[in-house]
PDB file of C-alpha atoms in Angstrom:
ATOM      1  CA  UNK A 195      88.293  85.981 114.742  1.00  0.00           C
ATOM      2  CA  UNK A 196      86.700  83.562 117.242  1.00  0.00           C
ATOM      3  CA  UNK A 197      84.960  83.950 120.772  1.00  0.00           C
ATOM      4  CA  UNK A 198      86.749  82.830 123.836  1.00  0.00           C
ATOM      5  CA  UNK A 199      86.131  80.598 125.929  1.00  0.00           C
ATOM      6  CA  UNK A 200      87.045  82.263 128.896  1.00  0.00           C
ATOM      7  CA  UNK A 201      83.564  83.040 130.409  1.00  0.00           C
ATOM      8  CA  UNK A 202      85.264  86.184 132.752  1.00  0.00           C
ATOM      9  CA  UNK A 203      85.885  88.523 129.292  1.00  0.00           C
ATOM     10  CA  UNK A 204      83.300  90.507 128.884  1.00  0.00           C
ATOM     11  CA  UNK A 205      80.515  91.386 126.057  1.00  0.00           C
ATOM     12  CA  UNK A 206      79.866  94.692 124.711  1.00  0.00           C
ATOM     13  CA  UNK A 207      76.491  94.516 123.357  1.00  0.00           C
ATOM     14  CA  UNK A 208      75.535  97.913 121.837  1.00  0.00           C
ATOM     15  CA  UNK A 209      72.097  99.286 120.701  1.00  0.00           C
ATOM     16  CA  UNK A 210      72.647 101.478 117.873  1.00  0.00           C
ATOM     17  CA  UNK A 211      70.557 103.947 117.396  1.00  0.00           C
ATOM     18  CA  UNK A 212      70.058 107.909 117.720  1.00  0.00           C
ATOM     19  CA  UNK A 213      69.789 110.222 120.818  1.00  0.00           C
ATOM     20  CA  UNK A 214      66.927 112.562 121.886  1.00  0.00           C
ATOM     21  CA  UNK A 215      63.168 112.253 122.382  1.00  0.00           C
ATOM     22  CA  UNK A 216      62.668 112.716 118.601  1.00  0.00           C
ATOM     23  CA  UNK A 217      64.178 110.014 117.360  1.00  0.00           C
ATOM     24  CA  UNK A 218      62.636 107.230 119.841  1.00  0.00           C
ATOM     25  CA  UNK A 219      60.044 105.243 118.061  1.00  0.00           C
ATOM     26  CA  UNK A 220      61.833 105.384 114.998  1.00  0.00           C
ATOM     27  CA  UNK A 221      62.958 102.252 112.907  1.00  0.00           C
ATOM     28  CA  UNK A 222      66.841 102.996 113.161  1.00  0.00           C
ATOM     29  CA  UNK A 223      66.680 103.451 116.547  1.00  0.00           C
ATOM     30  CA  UNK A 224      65.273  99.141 117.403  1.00  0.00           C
ATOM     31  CA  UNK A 225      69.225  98.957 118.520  1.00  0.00           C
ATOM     32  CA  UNK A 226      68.233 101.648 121.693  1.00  0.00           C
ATOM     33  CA  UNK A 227      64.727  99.831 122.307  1.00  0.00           C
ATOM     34  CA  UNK A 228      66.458  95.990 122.659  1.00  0.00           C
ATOM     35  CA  UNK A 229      69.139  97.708 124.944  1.00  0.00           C
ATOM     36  CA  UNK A 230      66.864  99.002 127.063  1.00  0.00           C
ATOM     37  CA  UNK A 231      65.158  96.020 127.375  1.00  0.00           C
ATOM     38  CA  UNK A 232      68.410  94.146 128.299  1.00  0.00           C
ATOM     39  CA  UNK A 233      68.652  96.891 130.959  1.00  0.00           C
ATOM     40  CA  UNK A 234      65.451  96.085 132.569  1.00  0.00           C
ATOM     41  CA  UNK A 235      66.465  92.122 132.463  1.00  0.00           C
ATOM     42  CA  UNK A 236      70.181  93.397 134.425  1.00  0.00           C
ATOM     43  CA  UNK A 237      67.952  95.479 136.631  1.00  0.00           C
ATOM     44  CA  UNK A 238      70.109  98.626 136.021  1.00  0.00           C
ATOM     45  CA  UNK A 239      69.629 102.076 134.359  1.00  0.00           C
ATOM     46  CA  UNK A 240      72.183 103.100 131.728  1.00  0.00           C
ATOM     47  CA  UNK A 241      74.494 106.215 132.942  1.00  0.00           C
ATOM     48  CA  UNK A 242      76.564 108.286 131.038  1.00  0.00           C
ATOM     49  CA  UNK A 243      80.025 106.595 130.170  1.00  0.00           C
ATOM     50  CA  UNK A 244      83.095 108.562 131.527  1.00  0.00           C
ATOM     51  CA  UNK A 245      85.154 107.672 128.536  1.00  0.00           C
ATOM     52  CA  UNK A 246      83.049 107.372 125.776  1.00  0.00           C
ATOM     53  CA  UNK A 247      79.941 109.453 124.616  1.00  0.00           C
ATOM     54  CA  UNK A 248      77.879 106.836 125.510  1.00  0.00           C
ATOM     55  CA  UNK A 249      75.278 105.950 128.028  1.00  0.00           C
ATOM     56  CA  UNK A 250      76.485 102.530 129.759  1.00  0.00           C
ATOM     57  CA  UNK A 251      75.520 100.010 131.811  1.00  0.00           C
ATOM     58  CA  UNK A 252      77.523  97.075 133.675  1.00  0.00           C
ATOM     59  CA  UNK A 253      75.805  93.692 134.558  1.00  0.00           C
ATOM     60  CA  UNK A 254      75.523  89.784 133.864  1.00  0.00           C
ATOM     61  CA  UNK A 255      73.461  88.290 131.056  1.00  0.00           C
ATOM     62  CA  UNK A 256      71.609  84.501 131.705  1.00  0.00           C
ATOM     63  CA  UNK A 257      71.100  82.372 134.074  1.00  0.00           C
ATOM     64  CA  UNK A 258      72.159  83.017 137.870  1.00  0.00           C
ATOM     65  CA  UNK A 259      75.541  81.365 138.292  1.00  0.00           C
ATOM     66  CA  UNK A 260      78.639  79.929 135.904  1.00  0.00           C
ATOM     67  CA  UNK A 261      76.120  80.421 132.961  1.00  0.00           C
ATOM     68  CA  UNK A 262      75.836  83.771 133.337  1.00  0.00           C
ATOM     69  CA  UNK A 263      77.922  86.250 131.200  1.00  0.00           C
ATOM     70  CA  UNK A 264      79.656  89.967 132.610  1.00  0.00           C
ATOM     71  CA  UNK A 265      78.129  92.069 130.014  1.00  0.00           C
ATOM     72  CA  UNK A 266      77.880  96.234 129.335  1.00  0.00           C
ATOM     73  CA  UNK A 267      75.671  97.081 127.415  1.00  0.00           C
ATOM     74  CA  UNK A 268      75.713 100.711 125.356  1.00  0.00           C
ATOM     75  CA  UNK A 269      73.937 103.312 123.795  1.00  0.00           C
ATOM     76  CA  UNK A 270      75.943 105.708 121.829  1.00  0.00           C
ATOM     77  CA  UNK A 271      75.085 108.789 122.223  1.00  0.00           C
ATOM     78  CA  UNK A 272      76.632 110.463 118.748  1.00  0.00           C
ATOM     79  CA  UNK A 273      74.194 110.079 116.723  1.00  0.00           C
ATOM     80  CA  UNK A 274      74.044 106.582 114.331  1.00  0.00           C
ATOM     81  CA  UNK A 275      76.889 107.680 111.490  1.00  0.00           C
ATOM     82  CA  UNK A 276      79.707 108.405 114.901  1.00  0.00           C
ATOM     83  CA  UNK A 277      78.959 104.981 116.119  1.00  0.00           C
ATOM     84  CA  UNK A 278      82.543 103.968 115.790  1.00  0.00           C
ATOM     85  CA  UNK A 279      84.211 106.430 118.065  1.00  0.00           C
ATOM     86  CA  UNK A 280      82.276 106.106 121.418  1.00  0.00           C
ATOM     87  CA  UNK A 281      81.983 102.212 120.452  1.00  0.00           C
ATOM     88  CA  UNK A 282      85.823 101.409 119.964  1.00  0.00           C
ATOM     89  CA  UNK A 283      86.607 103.866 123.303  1.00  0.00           C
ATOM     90  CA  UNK A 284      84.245 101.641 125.165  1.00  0.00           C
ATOM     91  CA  UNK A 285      85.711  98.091 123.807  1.00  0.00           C
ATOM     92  CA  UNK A 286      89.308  99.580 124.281  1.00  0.00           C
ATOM     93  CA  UNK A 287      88.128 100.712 128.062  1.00  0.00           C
ATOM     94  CA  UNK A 288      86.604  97.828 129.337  1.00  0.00           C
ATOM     95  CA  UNK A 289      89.593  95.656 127.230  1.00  0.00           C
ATOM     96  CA  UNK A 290      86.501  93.730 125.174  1.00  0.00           C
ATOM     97  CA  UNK A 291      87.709  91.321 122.178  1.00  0.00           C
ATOM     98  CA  UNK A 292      86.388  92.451 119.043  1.00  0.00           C
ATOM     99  CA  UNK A 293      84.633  89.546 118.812  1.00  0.00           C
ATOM    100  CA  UNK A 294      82.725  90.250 121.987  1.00  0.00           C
ATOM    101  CA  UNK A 295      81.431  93.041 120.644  1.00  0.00           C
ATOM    102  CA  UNK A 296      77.923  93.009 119.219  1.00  0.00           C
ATOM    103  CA  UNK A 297      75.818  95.414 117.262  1.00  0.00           C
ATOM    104  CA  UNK A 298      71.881  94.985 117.728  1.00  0.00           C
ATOM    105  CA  UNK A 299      71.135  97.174 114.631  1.00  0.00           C
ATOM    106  CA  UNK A 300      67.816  97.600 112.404  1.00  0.00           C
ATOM    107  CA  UNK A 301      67.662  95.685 108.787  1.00  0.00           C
ATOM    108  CA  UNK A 302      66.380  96.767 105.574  1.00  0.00           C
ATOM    109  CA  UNK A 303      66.504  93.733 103.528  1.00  0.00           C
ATOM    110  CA  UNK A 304      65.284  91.504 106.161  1.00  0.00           C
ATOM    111  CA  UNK A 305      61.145  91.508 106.761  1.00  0.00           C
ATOM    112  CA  UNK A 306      59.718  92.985 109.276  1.00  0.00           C
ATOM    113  CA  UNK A 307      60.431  91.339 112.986  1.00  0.00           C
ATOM    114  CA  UNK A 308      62.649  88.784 111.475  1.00  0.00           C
ATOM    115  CA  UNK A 309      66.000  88.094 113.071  1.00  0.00           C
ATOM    116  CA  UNK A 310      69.510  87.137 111.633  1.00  0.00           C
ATOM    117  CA  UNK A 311      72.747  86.646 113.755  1.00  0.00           C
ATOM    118  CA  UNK A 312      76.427  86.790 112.245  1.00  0.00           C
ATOM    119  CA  UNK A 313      79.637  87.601 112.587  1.00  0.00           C
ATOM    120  CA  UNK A 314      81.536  89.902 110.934  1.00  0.00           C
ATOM    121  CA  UNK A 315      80.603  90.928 107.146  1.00  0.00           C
ATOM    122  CA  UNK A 316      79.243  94.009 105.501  1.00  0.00           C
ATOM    123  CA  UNK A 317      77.226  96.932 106.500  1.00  0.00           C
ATOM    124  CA  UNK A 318      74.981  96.656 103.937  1.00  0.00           C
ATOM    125  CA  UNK A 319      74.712 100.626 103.649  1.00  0.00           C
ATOM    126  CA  UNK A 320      74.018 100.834 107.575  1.00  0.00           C
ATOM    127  CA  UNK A 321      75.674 104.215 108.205  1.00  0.00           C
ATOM    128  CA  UNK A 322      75.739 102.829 111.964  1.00  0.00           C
ATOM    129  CA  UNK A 323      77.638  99.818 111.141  1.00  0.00           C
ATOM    130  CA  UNK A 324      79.817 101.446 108.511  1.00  0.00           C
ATOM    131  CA  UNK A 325      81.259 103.768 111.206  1.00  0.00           C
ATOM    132  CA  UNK A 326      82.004 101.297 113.170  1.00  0.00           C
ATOM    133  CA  UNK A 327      83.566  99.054 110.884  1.00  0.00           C
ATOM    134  CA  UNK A 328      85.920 101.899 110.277  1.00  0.00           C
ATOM    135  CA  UNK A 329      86.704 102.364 113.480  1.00  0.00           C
ATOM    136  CA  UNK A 330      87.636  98.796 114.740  1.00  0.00           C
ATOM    137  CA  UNK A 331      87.672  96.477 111.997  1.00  0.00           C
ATOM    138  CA  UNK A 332      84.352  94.263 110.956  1.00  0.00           C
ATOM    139  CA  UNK A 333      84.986  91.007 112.648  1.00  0.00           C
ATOM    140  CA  UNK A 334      82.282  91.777 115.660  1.00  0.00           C
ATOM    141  CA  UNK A 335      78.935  90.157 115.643  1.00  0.00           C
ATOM    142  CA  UNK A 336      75.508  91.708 114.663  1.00  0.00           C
ATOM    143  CA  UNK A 337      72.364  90.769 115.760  1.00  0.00           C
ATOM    144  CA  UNK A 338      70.100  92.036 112.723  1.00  0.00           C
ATOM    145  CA  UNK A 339      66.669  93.258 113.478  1.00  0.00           C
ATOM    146  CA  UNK A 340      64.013  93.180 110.624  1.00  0.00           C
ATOM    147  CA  UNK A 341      62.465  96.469 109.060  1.00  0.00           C
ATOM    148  CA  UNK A 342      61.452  96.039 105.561  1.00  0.00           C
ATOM    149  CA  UNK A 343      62.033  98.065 102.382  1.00  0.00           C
ATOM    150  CA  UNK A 344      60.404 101.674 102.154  1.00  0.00           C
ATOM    151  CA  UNK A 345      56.926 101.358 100.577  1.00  0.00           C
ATOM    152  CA  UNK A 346      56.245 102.634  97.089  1.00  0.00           C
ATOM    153  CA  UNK A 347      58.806 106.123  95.937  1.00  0.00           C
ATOM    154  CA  UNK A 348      59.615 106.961  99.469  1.00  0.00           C
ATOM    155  CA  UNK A 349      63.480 107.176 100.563  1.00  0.00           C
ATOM    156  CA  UNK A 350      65.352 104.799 102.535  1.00  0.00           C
ATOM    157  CA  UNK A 351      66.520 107.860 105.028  1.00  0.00           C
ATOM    158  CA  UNK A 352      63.099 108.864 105.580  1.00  0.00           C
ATOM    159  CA  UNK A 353      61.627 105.139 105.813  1.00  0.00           C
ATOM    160  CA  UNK A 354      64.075 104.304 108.877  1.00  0.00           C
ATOM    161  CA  UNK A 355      63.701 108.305 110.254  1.00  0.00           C
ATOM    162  CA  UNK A 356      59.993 107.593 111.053  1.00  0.00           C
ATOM    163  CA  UNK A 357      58.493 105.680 113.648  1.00  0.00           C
ATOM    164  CA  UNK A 358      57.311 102.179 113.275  1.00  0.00           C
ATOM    165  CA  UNK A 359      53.628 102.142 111.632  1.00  0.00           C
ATOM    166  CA  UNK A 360      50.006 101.294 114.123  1.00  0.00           C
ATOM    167  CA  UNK A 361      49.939  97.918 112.615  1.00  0.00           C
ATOM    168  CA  UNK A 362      54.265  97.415 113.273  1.00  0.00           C
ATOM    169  CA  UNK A 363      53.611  98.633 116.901  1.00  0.00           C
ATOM    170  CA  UNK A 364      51.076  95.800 117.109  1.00  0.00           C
ATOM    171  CA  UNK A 365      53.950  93.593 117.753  1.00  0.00           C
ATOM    172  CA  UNK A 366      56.949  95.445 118.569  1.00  0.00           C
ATOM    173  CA  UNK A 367      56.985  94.515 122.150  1.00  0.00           C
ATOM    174  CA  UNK A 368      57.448  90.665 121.182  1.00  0.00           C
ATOM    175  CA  UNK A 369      59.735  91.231 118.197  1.00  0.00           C
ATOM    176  CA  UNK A 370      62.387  93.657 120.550  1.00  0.00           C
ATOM    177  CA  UNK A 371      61.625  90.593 123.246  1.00  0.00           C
ATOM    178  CA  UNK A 372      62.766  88.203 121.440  1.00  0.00           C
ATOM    179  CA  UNK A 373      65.951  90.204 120.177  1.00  0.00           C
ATOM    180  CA  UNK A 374      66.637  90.415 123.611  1.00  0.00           C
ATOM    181  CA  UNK A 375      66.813  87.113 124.233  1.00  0.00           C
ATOM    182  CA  UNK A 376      68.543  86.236 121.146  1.00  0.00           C
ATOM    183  CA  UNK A 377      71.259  88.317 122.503  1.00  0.00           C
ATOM    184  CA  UNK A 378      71.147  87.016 125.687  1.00  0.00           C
ATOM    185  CA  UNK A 379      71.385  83.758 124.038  1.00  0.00           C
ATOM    186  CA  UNK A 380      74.338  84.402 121.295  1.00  0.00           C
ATOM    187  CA  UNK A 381      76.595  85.539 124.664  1.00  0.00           C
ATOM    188  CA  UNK A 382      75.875  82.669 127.020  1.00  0.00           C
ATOM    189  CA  UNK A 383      75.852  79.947 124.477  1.00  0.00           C
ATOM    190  CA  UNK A 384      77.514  80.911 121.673  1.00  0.00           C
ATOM    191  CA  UNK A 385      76.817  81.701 117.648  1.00  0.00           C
ATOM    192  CA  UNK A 386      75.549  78.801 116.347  1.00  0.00           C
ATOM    193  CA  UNK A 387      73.243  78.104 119.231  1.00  0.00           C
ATOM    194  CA  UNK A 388      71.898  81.541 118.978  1.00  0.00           C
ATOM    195  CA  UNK A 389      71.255  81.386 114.779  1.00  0.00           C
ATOM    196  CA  UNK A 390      69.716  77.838 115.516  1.00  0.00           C
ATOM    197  CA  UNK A 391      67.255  79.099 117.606  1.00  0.00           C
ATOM    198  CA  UNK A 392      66.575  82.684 116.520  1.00  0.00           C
ATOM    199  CA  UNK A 393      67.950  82.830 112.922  1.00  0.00           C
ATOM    200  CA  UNK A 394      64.588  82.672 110.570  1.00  0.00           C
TER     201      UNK A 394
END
């Protein structure tokens, strides 16, 4: 399934991640830090959806003018393995292509800070993108942030349950920063513009 060209449909770019105070600084939850950065760009604050469990948020993305994009961008709120639910209600409520949707989503097998932009594919074991897969088919884009494998013995579900390490936080900031603008970039100018310039 392609993008269209028709720069009035709208993106659905959602930050996956889990809800509560708990779960903030974890790894899984990068999806929830690059959306809120995106809301800060829009100049908005996310409210909760009336048909989705979901917190929302309705703007443009890019440049001032024909270049920019309409855009909502959501959190859901059902914790990262119910993704699919409050996602498809949203994309089915504000009449999004599947192919306008995009998942900003944490990576194991990617290092650390790295970015990688596709369409469609896999999940990879991501219980986030799994859901969602199930719920709407896989052809929607993904905007993959680097985590790393679990050091030594420990557990994949505890290495993305706790928060990013002193020395991760280090550079954090600049690695959700420049997710955010590799999403801003993959829905004003397209795919391959966005994986030349942010694909490493």
């Amino acid at each position: 399934m392609q993008m269209t060209t028709d720069p009035s449909t709208p993106w659905l770019v959602v930050g996956l991640g889990n809800p509560g105070p708990g779960y903030a600084m974890n790894r899984h939850n990068v999806g929830f830090m690059v959306a809120d950065l995106l809301a800060g760009r829009i100049g908005g604050s996310f409210k909760r959806a009336a048909k989705a469990q979901a917190q929302v948020l309705e703007g443009r993305l890019g440049p001032m003018g024909p270049g920019s994009r309409r855009v909502v961008l959501a959190k859901p709120m059902s914790y990262m393995n119910l993704s699919g639910g409050p996602v498809t209600a949203l994309r089915d409520f504000y009449k999004v292509p599947t192919a306008h949707v995009v998942a900003v989503h944490d990576e194991l097998d990617i290092d650390y800070g790295t970015l990688r932009l596709k369409l469609g594919g896999g999940d990879n074991g991501h219980n986030g993108l799994k859901s969602m897969t199930k719920a709407m088919g896989s052809d929607y884009h993904r905007v993959r942030f680097g985590i790393g494998r679990p050091p030594g013995r420990m557990q994949v579900a505890d290495f993305v349950l706790k928060d990013f390490s002193a020395v991760e936080r280090k550079e954090l900031d600049y690695f959700v920063d420049r997710a955010a603008d590799a999403v801003e970039c993959l829905v004003t100018e397209g795919l391959e513009r966005a994986q030349g310039a942010y694909n490493s």
